[in-house]
mmCIF file of C-alpha atoms in Angstrom:
data_model
loop_
_atom_site.group_PDB
_atom_site.id
_atom_site.type_symbol
_atom_site.label_atom_id
_atom_site.label_comp_id
_atom_site.label_asym_id
_atom_site.label_seq_id
_atom_site.Cartn_x
_atom_site.Cartn_y
_atom_site.Cartn_z
ATOM 1 C CA MET X 1 0.000 0.000 0.000
ATOM 2 C CA LYS X 2 1.036 3.601 -0.502
ATOM 3 C CA LEU X 3 -0.144 6.518 1.632
ATOM 4 C CA TYR X 4 -0.249 9.995 0.104
ATOM 5 C CA TYR X 5 0.259 12.622 2.805
ATOM 6 C CA LYS X 6 1.335 16.108 3.863
ATOM 7 C CA PRO X 7 3.735 16.263 6.825
ATOM 8 C CA GLY X 8 1.917 16.743 10.104
ATOM 9 C CA ALA X 9 -1.527 16.921 8.511
ATOM 10 C CA CYS X 10 -4.364 14.493 9.218
ATOM 11 C CA PRO X 11 -2.821 11.637 7.141
ATOM 12 C CA LEU X 12 -0.351 11.275 10.010
ATOM 13 C CA ALA X 13 -3.088 9.286 11.781
ATOM 14 C CA SER X 14 -3.201 6.767 8.923
ATOM 15 C CA HIS X 15 0.604 6.732 8.872
ATOM 16 C CA ILE X 16 0.667 5.850 12.574
ATOM 17 C CA ALA X 17 -1.924 3.117 12.011
ATOM 18 C CA LEU X 18 0.146 1.639 9.185
ATOM 19 C CA GLN X 19 3.191 1.672 11.441
ATOM 20 C CA GLU X 20 1.167 -0.159 14.099
ATOM 21 C CA THR X 21 0.492 -3.027 11.681
ATOM 22 C CA GLY X 22 4.168 -3.838 11.302
ATOM 23 C CA ARG X 23 3.559 -4.575 7.613
ATOM 24 C CA PRO X 24 5.477 -2.911 4.747
ATOM 25 C CA PHE X 25 4.019 0.163 3.039
ATOM 26 C CA GLU X 26 5.138 3.234 1.136
ATOM 27 C CA ILE X 27 4.492 6.939 1.637
ATOM 28 C CA GLU X 28 4.635 9.822 -0.818
ATOM 29 C CA ALA X 29 4.314 13.495 0.062
ATOM 30 C CA VAL X 30 1.856 15.675 -1.849
ATOM 31 C CA ASP X 31 1.928 19.389 -2.643
ATOM 32 C CA THR X 32 -1.823 19.885 -2.662
ATOM 33 C CA ALA X 33 -1.526 23.523 -3.785
ATOM 34 C CA ALA X 34 0.405 22.481 -6.879
ATOM 35 C CA GLY X 35 -1.519 19.236 -7.275
ATOM 36 C CA ARG X 36 1.666 17.188 -7.628
ATOM 37 C CA THR X 37 3.188 14.346 -5.690
ATOM 38 C CA GLU X 38 6.786 14.369 -4.521
ATOM 39 C CA GLY X 39 7.587 12.101 -7.442
ATOM 40 C CA GLY X 40 6.020 14.537 -9.928
ATOM 41 C CA ALA X 41 2.737 12.707 -10.576
ATOM 42 C CA ASP X 42 -0.535 14.558 -11.147
ATOM 43 C CA TYR X 43 -2.226 14.124 -7.788
ATOM 44 C CA LEU X 44 -5.665 14.986 -9.159
ATOM 45 C CA ALA X 45 -5.378 11.930 -11.379
ATOM 46 C CA ILE X 46 -4.841 9.895 -8.212
ATOM 47 C CA ASN X 47 -7.424 11.639 -6.045
ATOM 48 C CA PRO X 48 -9.732 14.075 -7.882
ATOM 49 C CA LYS X 49 -10.749 15.567 -4.514
ATOM 50 C CA GLY X 50 -7.273 17.071 -4.382
ATOM 51 C CA TYR X 51 -6.623 16.679 -0.685
ATOM 52 C CA VAL X 52 -4.957 14.112 1.533
ATOM 53 C CA PRO X 53 -4.963 11.392 2.689
ATOM 54 C CA ALA X 54 -5.341 8.884 -0.101
ATOM 55 C CA LEU X 55 -4.356 5.252 0.163
ATOM 56 C CA ARG X 56 -3.401 3.184 -2.859
ATOM 57 C CA LEU X 57 -4.209 -0.468 -2.237
ATOM 58 C CA GLU X 58 -2.312 -3.456 -3.533
ATOM 59 C CA ASP X 59 -4.703 -3.834 -6.467
ATOM 60 C CA GLY X 60 -4.310 -0.177 -7.454
ATOM 61 C CA SER X 61 -7.627 0.999 -5.973
ATOM 62 C CA ILE X 62 -7.599 4.404 -4.284
ATOM 63 C CA LEU X 63 -9.347 4.937 -0.968
ATOM 64 C CA THR X 64 -9.890 8.469 0.384
ATOM 65 C CA GLU X 65 -11.254 10.118 3.561
ATOM 66 C CA GLY X 66 -9.267 9.659 6.742
ATOM 67 C CA PRO X 67 -11.854 7.807 8.868
ATOM 68 C CA ALA X 68 -12.526 5.331 6.042
ATOM 69 C CA ILE X 69 -8.802 4.742 5.524
ATOM 70 C CA LEU X 70 -8.244 4.258 9.255
ATOM 71 C CA GLN X 71 -11.013 1.670 9.516
ATOM 72 C CA TYR X 72 -9.761 -0.119 6.406
ATOM 73 C CA ILE X 73 -6.265 -0.363 7.862
ATOM 74 C CA ALA X 74 -7.686 -1.698 11.127
ATOM 75 C CA ASP X 75 -9.941 -4.232 9.431
ATOM 76 C CA SER X 76 -7.380 -5.461 6.912
ATOM 77 C CA HIS X 77 -4.810 -5.948 9.694
ATOM 78 C CA SER X 78 -7.043 -7.273 12.446
ATOM 79 C CA GLU X 79 -4.087 -8.949 14.160
ATOM 80 C CA ALA X 80 -2.825 -5.450 15.104
ATOM 81 C CA GLY X 81 -5.882 -4.885 17.329
ATOM 82 C CA LEU X 82 -6.524 -1.359 16.048
ATOM 83 C CA ALA X 83 -10.316 -1.581 16.344
ATOM 84 C CA PRO X 84 -12.882 -3.493 18.382
ATOM 85 C CA ALA X 85 -14.636 -6.328 16.587
ATOM 86 C CA THR X 86 -17.225 -5.433 13.955
ATOM 87 C CA GLY X 87 -20.777 -5.559 15.282
ATOM 88 C CA THR X 88 -19.848 -4.856 18.887
ATOM 89 C CA PHE X 89 -20.950 -1.819 20.856
ATOM 90 C CA ALA X 90 -17.292 -0.930 21.369
ATOM 91 C CA ARG X 91 -16.887 -0.800 17.570
ATOM 92 C CA ALA X 92 -19.816 1.609 17.346
ATOM 93 C CA ARG X 93 -18.200 3.713 20.057
ATOM 94 C CA MET X 94 -14.978 3.860 18.054
ATOM 95 C CA GLN X 95 -16.885 4.939 14.945
ATOM 96 C CA GLU X 96 -18.669 7.549 17.050
ATOM 97 C CA GLN X 97 -15.286 8.921 18.092
ATOM 98 C CA LEU X 98 -13.922 8.907 14.528
ATOM 99 C CA ASN X 99 -16.970 10.758 13.222
ATOM 100 C CA TRP X 100 -16.870 13.361 15.975
ATOM 101 C CA ILE X 101 -13.144 13.985 15.640
ATOM 102 C CA GLY X 102 -13.519 14.396 11.878
ATOM 103 C CA THR X 103 -16.653 16.521 11.726
ATOM 104 C CA GLU X 104 -16.257 18.575 14.888
ATOM 105 C CA LEU X 105 -12.708 18.781 16.265
ATOM 106 C CA HIS X 106 -10.841 18.599 12.941
ATOM 107 C CA LYS X 107 -13.221 21.082 11.352
ATOM 108 C CA ALA X 108 -12.886 23.504 14.272
ATOM 109 C CA PHE X 109 -9.167 23.855 13.546
ATOM 110 C CA GLY X 110 -9.829 24.827 9.910
ATOM 111 C CA PRO X 111 -9.747 28.628 10.288
ATOM 112 C CA LEU X 112 -6.430 28.426 12.145
ATOM 113 C CA PHE X 113 -4.755 26.899 9.085
ATOM 114 C CA ARG X 114 -6.631 28.884 6.435
ATOM 115 C CA GLU X 115 -4.782 31.771 4.835
ATOM 116 C CA GLY X 116 -6.603 35.053 5.239
ATOM 117 C CA THR X 117 -8.437 34.213 8.471
ATOM 118 C CA SER X 118 -8.715 37.437 10.454
ATOM 119 C CA GLU X 119 -7.342 37.722 13.964
ATOM 120 C CA ALA X 120 -10.900 37.779 15.269
ATOM 121 C CA GLY X 121 -11.690 34.685 13.236
ATOM 122 C CA GLN X 122 -8.683 32.903 14.673
ATOM 123 C CA ASP X 123 -9.732 33.830 18.198
ATOM 124 C CA GLU X 124 -13.219 32.459 17.517
ATOM 125 C CA ALA X 125 -11.701 29.240 16.212
ATOM 126 C CA ARG X 126 -9.563 28.840 19.333
ATOM 127 C CA VAL X 127 -12.677 29.244 21.478
ATOM 128 C CA ALA X 128 -14.426 26.590 19.376
ATOM 129 C CA VAL X 129 -11.489 24.200 19.692
ATOM 130 C CA ALA X 130 -11.373 24.795 23.440
ATOM 131 C CA GLY X 131 -15.020 23.768 23.700
ATOM 132 C CA LYS X 132 -14.248 20.496 21.902
ATOM 133 C CA PHE X 133 -11.234 19.901 24.136
ATOM 134 C CA ASP X 134 -13.474 20.406 27.174
ATOM 135 C CA LEU X 135 -15.624 17.491 25.988
ATOM 136 C CA ILE X 136 -12.614 15.234 25.434
ATOM 137 C CA GLU X 137 -11.196 16.132 28.843
ATOM 138 C CA THR X 138 -14.474 15.033 30.420
ATOM 139 C CA GLN X 139 -14.138 11.638 28.722
ATOM 140 C CA LEU X 140 -10.522 11.150 29.734
ATOM 141 C CA GLU X 141 -10.799 12.317 33.332
ATOM 142 C CA ASP X 142 -11.989 8.865 34.420
ATOM 143 C CA GLY X 143 -8.362 7.797 34.022
ATOM 144 C CA ARG X 144 -8.700 5.752 30.849
ATOM 145 C CA GLU X 145 -5.581 5.542 28.685
ATOM 146 C CA TRP X 146 -7.418 5.260 25.375
ATOM 147 C CA LEU X 147 -10.770 6.348 24.020
ATOM 148 C CA VAL X 148 -12.465 2.959 23.638
ATOM 149 C CA ALA X 149 -12.310 -0.486 25.260
ATOM 150 C CA ASP X 150 -8.986 0.068 27.053
ATOM 151 C CA GLN X 151 -7.026 -0.466 23.847
ATOM 152 C CA PHE X 152 -5.219 1.818 21.434
ATOM 153 C CA SER X 153 -7.329 2.181 18.301
ATOM 154 C CA VAL X 154 -7.316 4.175 15.093
ATOM 155 C CA ALA X 155 -9.557 6.700 16.860
ATOM 156 C CA ASP X 156 -6.705 7.422 19.265
ATOM 157 C CA ALA X 157 -4.310 7.958 16.363
ATOM 158 C CA TYR X 158 -6.722 10.489 14.841
ATOM 159 C CA LEU X 159 -7.347 12.288 18.142
ATOM 160 C CA PHE X 160 -3.610 12.511 18.786
ATOM 161 C CA VAL X 161 -2.856 14.119 15.423
ATOM 162 C CA VAL X 162 -5.644 16.697 15.605
ATOM 163 C CA SER X 163 -5.105 17.529 19.282
ATOM 164 C CA ASN X 164 -1.381 17.979 18.693
ATOM 165 C CA TRP X 165 -2.191 20.825 16.294
ATOM 166 C CA ALA X 166 -2.805 22.892 19.430
ATOM 167 C CA ASN X 167 0.971 23.184 19.734
ATOM 168 C CA PHE X 168 1.127 25.018 16.393
ATOM 169 C CA THR X 169 -1.937 27.246 16.727
ATOM 170 C CA GLY X 170 -1.432 29.103 19.988
ATOM 171 C CA ILE X 171 -3.523 26.797 22.174
ATOM 172 C CA ASP X 172 -1.960 25.649 25.454
ATOM 173 C CA LEU X 173 -2.847 22.009 26.128
ATOM 174 C CA ALA X 174 -1.877 22.454 29.779
ATOM 175 C CA ARG X 175 -5.439 23.682 30.316
ATOM 176 C CA TRP X 176 -6.590 20.080 29.680
ATOM 177 C CA PRO X 177 -4.215 17.877 31.707
ATOM 178 C CA TYR X 178 -5.836 14.549 30.811
ATOM 179 C CA LEU X 179 -5.780 15.378 27.116
ATOM 180 C CA ALA X 180 -2.202 16.635 27.378
ATOM 181 C CA ALA X 181 -1.226 13.353 29.022
ATOM 182 C CA PHE X 182 -3.007 11.437 26.246
ATOM 183 C CA VAL X 183 -1.076 13.367 23.589
ATOM 184 C CA SER X 184 2.236 12.697 25.366
ATOM 185 C CA ARG X 185 1.355 9.028 25.840
ATOM 186 C CA THR X 186 0.505 8.567 22.171
ATOM 187 C CA ALA X 187 3.538 10.523 20.981
ATOM 188 C CA ALA X 188 5.739 8.120 22.904
ATOM 189 C CA ARG X 189 4.425 5.066 21.021
ATOM 190 C CA GLN X 190 6.942 3.523 18.674
ATOM 191 C CA SER X 191 4.483 3.837 15.784
ATOM 192 C CA ALA X 192 3.986 7.564 16.328
ATOM 193 C CA GLN X 193 7.717 8.150 16.679
ATOM 194 C CA ALA X 194 8.413 6.258 13.450
ATOM 195 C CA ALA X 195 5.676 8.066 11.512
ATOM 196 C CA MET X 196 6.695 11.524 12.717
ATOM 197 C CA ARG X 197 10.340 10.792 11.970
ATOM 198 C CA ALA X 198 9.502 9.610 8.453
ATOM 199 C CA GLU X 199 7.519 12.813 7.840
ATOM 200 C CA GLY X 200 10.401 14.965 9.063
ATOM 201 C CA LEU X 201 8.523 16.210 12.120
ATOM 202 C CA ILE X 202 11.103 14.970 14.616
ATOM 203 C CA GLN X 203 14.744 13.931 14.403
#
């Protein structure tokens, strides 16, 4: 498989999940503004949506949308234990988390990365993100290590990547100690270290 990504962006979650599987895969960076891959290919021919992530499967099929890619990785590498079993309530809980992270938390960060957002607009976005972080903190304050079923899942990989954006957008995670501990705990995983190193985010 090959993952198309931008360093530090949401595909990092899929990159971490792929690292967790222990199986071989490739990555290729994408300049989404130019619409070209690092190797010079027309990215729109690969993914007409124009954004990342995209995952090329062994048969050449292209899968897009982060939550779908994360669940595919988990289901096609079930031995890695990246998702509760299909049909269980815990699986539904994981999907609940993936959907919320994607449609609420991820989206709330949008103005902070968008060129031309006014200072007032950025302040409003930080308030919106803080409200989402408040909800996550409430979930984590019971002492759980991971979001669902006491096991690291693809939902944790996604939450880690999006929450870590706080460090680049003027939001101090210290205000949410349980979330900050979650981010540190996930960052210390071998899979996260390997993915971030491969994307040039850490040495």
